[in-house]
mmCIF file of N, CA and C in Angstrom:
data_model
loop_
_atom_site.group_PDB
_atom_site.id
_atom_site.type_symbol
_atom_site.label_atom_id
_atom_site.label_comp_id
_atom_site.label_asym_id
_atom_site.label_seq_id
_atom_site.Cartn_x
_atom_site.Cartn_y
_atom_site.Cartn_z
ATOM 1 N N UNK A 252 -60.617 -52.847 11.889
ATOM 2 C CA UNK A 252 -61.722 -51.997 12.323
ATOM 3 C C UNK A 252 -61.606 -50.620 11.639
ATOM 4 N N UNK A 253 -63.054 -49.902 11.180
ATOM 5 C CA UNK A 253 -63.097 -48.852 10.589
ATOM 6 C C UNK A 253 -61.837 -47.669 11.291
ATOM 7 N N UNK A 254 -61.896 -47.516 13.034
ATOM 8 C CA UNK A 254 -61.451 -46.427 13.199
ATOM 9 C C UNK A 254 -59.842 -46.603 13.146
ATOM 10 N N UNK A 255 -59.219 -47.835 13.473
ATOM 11 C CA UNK A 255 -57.606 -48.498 12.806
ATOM 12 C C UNK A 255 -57.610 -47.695 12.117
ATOM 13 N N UNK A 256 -58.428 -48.336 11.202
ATOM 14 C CA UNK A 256 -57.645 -47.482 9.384
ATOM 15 C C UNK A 256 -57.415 -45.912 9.221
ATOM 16 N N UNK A 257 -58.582 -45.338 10.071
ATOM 17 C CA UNK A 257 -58.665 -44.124 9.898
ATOM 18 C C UNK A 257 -57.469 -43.175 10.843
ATOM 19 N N UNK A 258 -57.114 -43.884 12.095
ATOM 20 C CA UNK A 258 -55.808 -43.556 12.642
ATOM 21 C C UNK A 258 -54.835 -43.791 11.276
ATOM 22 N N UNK A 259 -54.679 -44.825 11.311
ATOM 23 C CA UNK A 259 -53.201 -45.021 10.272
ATOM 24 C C UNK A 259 -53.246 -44.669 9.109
ATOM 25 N N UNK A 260 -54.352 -43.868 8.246
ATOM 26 C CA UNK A 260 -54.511 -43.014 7.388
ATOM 27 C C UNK A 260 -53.766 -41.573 7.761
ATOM 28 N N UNK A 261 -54.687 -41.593 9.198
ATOM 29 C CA UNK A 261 -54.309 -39.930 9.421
ATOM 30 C C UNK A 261 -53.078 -40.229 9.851
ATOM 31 N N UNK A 262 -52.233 -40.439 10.325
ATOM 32 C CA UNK A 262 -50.798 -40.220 10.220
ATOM 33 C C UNK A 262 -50.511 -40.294 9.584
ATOM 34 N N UNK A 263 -50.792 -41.257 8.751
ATOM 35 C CA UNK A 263 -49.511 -41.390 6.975
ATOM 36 C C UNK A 263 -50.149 -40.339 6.609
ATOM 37 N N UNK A 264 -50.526 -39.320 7.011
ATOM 38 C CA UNK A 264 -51.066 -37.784 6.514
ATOM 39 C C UNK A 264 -50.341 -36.549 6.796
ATOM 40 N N UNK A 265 -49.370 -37.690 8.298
ATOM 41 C CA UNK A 265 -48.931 -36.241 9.186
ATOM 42 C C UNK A 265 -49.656 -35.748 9.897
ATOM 43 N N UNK A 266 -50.901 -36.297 10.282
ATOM 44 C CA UNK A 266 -51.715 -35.593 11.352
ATOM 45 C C UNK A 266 -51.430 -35.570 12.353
ATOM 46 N N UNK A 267 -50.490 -36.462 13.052
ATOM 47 C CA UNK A 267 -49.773 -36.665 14.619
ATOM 48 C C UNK A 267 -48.914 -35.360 14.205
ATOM 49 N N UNK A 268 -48.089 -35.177 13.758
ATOM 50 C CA UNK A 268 -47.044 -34.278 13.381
ATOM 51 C C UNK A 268 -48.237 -32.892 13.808
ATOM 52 N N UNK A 269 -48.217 -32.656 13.147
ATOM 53 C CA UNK A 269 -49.529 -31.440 13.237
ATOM 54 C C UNK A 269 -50.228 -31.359 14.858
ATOM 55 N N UNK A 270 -50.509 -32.418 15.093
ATOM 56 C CA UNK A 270 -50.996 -32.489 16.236
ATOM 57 C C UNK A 270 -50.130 -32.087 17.517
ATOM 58 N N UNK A 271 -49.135 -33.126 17.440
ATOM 59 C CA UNK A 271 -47.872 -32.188 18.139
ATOM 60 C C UNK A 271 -47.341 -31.358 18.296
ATOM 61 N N UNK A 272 -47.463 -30.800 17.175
ATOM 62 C CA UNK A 272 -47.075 -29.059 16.649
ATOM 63 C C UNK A 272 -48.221 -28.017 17.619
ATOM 64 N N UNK A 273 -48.905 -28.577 17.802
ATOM 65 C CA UNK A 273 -50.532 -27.879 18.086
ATOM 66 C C UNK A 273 -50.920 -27.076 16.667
ATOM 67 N N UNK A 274 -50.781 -27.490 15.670
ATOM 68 C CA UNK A 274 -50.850 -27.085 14.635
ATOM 69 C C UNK A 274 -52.743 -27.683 14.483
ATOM 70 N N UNK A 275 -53.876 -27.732 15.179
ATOM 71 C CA UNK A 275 -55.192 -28.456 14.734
ATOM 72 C C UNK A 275 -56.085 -27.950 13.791
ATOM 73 N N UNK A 276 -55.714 -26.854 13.051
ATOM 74 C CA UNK A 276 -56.744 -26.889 12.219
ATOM 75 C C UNK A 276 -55.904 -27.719 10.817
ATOM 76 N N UNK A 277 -54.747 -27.679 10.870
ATOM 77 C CA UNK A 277 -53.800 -28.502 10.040
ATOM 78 C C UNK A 277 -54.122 -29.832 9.778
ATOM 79 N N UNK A 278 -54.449 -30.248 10.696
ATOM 80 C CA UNK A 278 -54.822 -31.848 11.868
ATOM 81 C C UNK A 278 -56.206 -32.222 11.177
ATOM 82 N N UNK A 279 -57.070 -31.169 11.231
ATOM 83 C CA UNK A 279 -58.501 -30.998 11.108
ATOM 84 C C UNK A 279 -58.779 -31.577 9.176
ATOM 85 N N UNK A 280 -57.675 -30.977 8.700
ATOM 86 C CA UNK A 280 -57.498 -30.657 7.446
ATOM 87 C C UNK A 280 -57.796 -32.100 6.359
ATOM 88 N N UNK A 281 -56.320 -32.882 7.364
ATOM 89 C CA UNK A 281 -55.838 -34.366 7.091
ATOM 90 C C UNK A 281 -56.641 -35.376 7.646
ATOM 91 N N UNK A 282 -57.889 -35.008 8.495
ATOM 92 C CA UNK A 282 -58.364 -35.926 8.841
ATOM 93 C C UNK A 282 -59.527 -36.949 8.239
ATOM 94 N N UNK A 283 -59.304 -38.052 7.479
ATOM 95 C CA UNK A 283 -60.302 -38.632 6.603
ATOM 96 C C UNK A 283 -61.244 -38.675 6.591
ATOM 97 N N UNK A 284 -62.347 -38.276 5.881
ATOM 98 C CA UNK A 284 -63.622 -38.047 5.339
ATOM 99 C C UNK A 284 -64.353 -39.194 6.385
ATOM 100 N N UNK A 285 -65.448 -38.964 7.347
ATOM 101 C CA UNK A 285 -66.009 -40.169 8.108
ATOM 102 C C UNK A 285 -65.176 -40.686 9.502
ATOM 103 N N UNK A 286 -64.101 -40.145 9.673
ATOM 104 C CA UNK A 286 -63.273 -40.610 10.821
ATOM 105 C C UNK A 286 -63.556 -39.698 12.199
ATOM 106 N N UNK A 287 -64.347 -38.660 12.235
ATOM 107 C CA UNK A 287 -64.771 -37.805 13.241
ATOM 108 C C UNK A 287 -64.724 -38.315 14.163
ATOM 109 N N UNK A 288 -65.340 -39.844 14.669
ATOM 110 C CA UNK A 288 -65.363 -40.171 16.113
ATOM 111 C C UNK A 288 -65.013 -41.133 16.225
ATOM 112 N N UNK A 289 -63.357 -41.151 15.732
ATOM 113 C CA UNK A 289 -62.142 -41.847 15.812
ATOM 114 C C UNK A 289 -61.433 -41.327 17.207
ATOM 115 N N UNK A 290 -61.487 -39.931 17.701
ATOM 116 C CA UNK A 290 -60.199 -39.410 18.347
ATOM 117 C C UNK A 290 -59.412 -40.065 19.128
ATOM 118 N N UNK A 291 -60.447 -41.209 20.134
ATOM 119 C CA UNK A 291 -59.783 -41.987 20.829
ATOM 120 C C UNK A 291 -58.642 -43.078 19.981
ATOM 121 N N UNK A 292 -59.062 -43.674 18.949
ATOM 122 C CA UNK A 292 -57.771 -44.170 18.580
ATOM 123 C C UNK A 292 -56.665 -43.927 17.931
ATOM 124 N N UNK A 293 -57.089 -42.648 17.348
ATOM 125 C CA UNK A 293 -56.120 -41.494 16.712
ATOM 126 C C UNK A 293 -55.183 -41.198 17.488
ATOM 127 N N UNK A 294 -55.563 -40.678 19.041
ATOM 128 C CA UNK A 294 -54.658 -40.245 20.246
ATOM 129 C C UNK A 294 -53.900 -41.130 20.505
ATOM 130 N N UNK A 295 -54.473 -42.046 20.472
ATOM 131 C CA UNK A 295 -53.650 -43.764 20.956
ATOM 132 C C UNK A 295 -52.175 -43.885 20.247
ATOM 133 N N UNK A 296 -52.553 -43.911 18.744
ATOM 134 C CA UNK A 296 -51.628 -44.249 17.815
ATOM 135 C C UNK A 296 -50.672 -43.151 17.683
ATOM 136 N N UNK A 297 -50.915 -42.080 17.694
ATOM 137 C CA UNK A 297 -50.246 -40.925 17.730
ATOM 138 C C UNK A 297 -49.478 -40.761 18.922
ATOM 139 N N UNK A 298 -50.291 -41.194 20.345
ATOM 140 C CA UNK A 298 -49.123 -41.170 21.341
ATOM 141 C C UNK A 298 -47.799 -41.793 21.247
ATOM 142 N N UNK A 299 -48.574 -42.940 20.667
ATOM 143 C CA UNK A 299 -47.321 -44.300 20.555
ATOM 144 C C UNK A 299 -45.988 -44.172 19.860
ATOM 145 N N UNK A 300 -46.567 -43.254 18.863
ATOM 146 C CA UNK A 300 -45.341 -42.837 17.331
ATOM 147 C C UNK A 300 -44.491 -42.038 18.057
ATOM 148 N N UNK A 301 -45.206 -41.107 18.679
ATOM 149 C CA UNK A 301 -44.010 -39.845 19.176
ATOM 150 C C UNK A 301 -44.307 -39.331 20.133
ATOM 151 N N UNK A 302 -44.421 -40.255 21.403
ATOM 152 C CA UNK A 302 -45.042 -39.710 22.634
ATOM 153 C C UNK A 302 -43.589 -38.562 23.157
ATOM 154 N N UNK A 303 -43.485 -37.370 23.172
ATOM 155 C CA UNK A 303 -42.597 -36.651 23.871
ATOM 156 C C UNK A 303 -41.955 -36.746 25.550
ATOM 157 N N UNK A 304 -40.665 -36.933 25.738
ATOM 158 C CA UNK A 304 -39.994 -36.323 26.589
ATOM 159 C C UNK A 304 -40.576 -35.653 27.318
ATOM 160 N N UNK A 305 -41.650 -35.211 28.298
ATOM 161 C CA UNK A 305 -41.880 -33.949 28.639
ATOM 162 C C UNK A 305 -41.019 -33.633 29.765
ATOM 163 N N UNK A 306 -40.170 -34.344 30.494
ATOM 164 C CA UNK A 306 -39.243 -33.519 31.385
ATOM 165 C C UNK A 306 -38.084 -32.855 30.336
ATOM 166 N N UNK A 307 -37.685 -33.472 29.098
ATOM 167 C CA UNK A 307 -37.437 -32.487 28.604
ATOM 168 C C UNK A 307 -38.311 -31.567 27.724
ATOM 169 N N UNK A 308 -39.045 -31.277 27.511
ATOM 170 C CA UNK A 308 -40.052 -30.541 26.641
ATOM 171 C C UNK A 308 -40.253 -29.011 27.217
ATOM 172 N N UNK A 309 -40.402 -29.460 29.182
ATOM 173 C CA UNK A 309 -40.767 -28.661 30.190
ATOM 174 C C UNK A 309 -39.683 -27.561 30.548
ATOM 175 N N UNK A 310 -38.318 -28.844 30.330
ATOM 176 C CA UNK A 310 -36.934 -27.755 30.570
ATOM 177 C C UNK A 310 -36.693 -26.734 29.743
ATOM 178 N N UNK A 311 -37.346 -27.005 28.036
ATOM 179 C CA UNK A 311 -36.696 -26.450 26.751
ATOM 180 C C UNK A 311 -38.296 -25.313 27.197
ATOM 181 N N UNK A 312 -39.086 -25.691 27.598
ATOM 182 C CA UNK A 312 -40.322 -24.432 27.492
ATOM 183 C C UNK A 312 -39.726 -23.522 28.276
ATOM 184 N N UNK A 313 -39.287 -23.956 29.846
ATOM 185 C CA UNK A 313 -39.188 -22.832 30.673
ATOM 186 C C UNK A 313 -37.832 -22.026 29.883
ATOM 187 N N UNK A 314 -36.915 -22.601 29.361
ATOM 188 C CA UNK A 314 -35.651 -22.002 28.756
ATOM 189 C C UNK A 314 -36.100 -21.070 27.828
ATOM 190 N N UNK A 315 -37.086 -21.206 27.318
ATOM 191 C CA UNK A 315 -37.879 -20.459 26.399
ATOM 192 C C UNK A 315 -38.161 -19.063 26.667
ATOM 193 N N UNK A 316 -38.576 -18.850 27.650
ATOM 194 C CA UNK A 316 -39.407 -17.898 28.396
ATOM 195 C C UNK A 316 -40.635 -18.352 28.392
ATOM 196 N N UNK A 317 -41.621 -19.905 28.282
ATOM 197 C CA UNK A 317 -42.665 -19.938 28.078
ATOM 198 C C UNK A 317 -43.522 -19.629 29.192
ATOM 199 N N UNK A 318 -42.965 -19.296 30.132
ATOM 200 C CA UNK A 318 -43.927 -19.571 31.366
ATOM 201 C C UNK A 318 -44.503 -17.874 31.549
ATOM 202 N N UNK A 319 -43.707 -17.057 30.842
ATOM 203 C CA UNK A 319 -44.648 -15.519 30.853
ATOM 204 C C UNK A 319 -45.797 -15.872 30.039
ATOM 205 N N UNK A 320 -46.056 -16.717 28.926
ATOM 206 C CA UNK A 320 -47.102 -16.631 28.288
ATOM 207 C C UNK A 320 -48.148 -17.609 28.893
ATOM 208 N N UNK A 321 -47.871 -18.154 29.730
ATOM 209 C CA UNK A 321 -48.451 -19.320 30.883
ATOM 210 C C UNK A 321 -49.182 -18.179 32.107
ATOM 211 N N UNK A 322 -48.226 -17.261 32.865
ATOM 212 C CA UNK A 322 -48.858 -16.363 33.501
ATOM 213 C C UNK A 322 -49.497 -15.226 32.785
ATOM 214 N N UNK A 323 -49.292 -14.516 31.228
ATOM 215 C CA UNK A 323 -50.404 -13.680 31.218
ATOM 216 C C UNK A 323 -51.381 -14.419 30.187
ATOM 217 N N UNK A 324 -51.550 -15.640 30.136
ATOM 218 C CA UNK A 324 -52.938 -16.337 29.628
ATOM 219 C C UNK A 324 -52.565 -16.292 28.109
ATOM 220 N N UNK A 325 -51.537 -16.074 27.563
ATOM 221 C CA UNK A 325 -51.307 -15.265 26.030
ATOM 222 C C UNK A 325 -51.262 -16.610 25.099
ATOM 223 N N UNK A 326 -51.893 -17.270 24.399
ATOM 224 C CA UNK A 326 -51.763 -18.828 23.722
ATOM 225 C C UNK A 326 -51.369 -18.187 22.884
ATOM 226 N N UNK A 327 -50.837 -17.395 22.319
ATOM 227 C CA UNK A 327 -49.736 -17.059 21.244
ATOM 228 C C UNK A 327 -48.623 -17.077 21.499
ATOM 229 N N UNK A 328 -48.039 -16.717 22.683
ATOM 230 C CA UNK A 328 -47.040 -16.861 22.787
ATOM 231 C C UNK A 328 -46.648 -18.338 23.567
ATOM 232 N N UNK A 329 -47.368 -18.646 24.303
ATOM 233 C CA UNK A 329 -47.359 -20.284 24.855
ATOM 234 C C UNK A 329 -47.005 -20.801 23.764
ATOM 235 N N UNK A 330 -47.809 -20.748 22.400
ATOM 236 C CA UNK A 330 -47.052 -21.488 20.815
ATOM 237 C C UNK A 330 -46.312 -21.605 20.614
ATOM 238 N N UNK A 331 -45.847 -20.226 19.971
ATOM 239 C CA UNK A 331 -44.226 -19.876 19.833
ATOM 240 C C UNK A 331 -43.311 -20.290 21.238
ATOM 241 N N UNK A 332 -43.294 -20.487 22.169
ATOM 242 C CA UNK A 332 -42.095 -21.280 23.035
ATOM 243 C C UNK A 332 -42.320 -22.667 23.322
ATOM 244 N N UNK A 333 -43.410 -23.072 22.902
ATOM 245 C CA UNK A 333 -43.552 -24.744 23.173
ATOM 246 C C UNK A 333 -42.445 -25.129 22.361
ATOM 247 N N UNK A 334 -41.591 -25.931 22.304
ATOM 248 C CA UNK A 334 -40.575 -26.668 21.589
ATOM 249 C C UNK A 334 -41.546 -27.662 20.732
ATOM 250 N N UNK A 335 -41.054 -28.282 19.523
ATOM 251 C CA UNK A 335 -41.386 -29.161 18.225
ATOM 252 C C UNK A 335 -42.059 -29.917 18.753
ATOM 253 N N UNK A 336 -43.220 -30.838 18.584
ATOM 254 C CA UNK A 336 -43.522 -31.816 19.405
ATOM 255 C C UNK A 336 -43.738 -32.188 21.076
ATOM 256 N N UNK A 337 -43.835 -31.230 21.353
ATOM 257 C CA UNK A 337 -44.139 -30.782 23.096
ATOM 258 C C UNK A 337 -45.603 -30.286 23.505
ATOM 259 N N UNK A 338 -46.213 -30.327 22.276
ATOM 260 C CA UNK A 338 -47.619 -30.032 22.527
ATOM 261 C C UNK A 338 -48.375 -30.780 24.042
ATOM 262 N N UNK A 339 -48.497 -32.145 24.006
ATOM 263 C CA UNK A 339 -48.905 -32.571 24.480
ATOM 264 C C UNK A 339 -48.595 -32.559 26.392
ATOM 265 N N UNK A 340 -47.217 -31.864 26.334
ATOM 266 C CA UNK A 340 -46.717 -31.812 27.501
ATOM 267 C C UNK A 340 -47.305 -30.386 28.033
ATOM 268 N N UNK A 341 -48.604 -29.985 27.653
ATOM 269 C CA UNK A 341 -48.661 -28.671 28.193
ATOM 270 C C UNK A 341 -49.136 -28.504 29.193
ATOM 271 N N UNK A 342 -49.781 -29.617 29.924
ATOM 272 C CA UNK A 342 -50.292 -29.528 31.642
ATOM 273 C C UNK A 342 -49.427 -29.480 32.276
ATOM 274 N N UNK A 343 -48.297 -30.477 31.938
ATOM 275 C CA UNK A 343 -46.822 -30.465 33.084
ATOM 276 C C UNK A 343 -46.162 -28.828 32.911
ATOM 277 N N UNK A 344 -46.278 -28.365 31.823
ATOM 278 C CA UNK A 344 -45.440 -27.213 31.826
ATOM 279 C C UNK A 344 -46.300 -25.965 32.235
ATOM 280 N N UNK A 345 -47.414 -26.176 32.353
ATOM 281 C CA UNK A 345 -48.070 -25.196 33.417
ATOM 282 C C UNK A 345 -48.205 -25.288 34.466
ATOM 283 N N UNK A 346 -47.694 -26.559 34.800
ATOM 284 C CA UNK A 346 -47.935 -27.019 36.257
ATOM 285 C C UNK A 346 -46.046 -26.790 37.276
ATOM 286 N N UNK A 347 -45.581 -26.717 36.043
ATOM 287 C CA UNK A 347 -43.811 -26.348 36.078
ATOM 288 C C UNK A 347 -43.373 -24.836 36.569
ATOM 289 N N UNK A 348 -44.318 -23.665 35.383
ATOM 290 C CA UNK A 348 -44.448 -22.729 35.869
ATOM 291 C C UNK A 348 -45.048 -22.034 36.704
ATOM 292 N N UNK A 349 -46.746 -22.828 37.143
ATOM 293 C CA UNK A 349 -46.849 -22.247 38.485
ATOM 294 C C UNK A 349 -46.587 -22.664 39.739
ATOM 295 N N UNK A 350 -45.348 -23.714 39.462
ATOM 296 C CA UNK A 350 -44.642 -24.079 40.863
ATOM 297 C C UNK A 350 -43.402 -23.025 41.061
ATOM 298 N N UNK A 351 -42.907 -22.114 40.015
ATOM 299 C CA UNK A 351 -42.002 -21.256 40.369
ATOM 300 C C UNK A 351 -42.638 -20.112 41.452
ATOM 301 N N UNK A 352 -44.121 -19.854 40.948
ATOM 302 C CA UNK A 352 -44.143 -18.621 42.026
ATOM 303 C C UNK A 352 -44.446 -18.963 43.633
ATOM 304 N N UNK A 353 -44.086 -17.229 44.172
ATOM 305 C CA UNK A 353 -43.717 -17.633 45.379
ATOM 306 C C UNK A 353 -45.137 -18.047 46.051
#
């Protein structure tokens, strides 16, 4: 099927990589000419390759300090402390840090 190919294009591109990274305009870059309304099987295949740890992803964010950039809204700094490939774990790790407050 057209959108198969176009998943397993875009990874042998590195687009999961990128994606994980939250790297998307990277993502955006590698993504094959006509594959636009692929995402659903893109996500699929990409989960599968390198679905992350997120109880550890969540431990290495909060170790981070990520959860100040979680409470002042700052997606720059949420970036910079997400760990490699932890993108995808970012509901649990907001949901991590606003279980710390009182």
């Amino acid at each position: 099927e057209h959108c198969d190919k176009c998943a397993f294009d875009f990874e042998s591109a590195g687009g999961c990589g990128y994606l994980f990274r939250g790297k998307f305009a990277h993502a955006a870059k590698v993504l094959p000419l006509g594959c636009e309304k692929c995402d659903l099987e893109i996500t699929r295949l990409c989960n599968d390759k390198q679905a992350p740890d997120c109880i550890q992803c969540v431990a290495k964010f909060k170790d981070n300090g990520g959860c100040r950039g979680i409470f002042l809204k700052n997606q720059t700094e949420i970036n910079e402390k997400t760990p490699t490939n932890c993108a995808p774990c970012g509901q649990q790790a907001a949901d991590a840090c606003y279980a710390l407050l009182p």
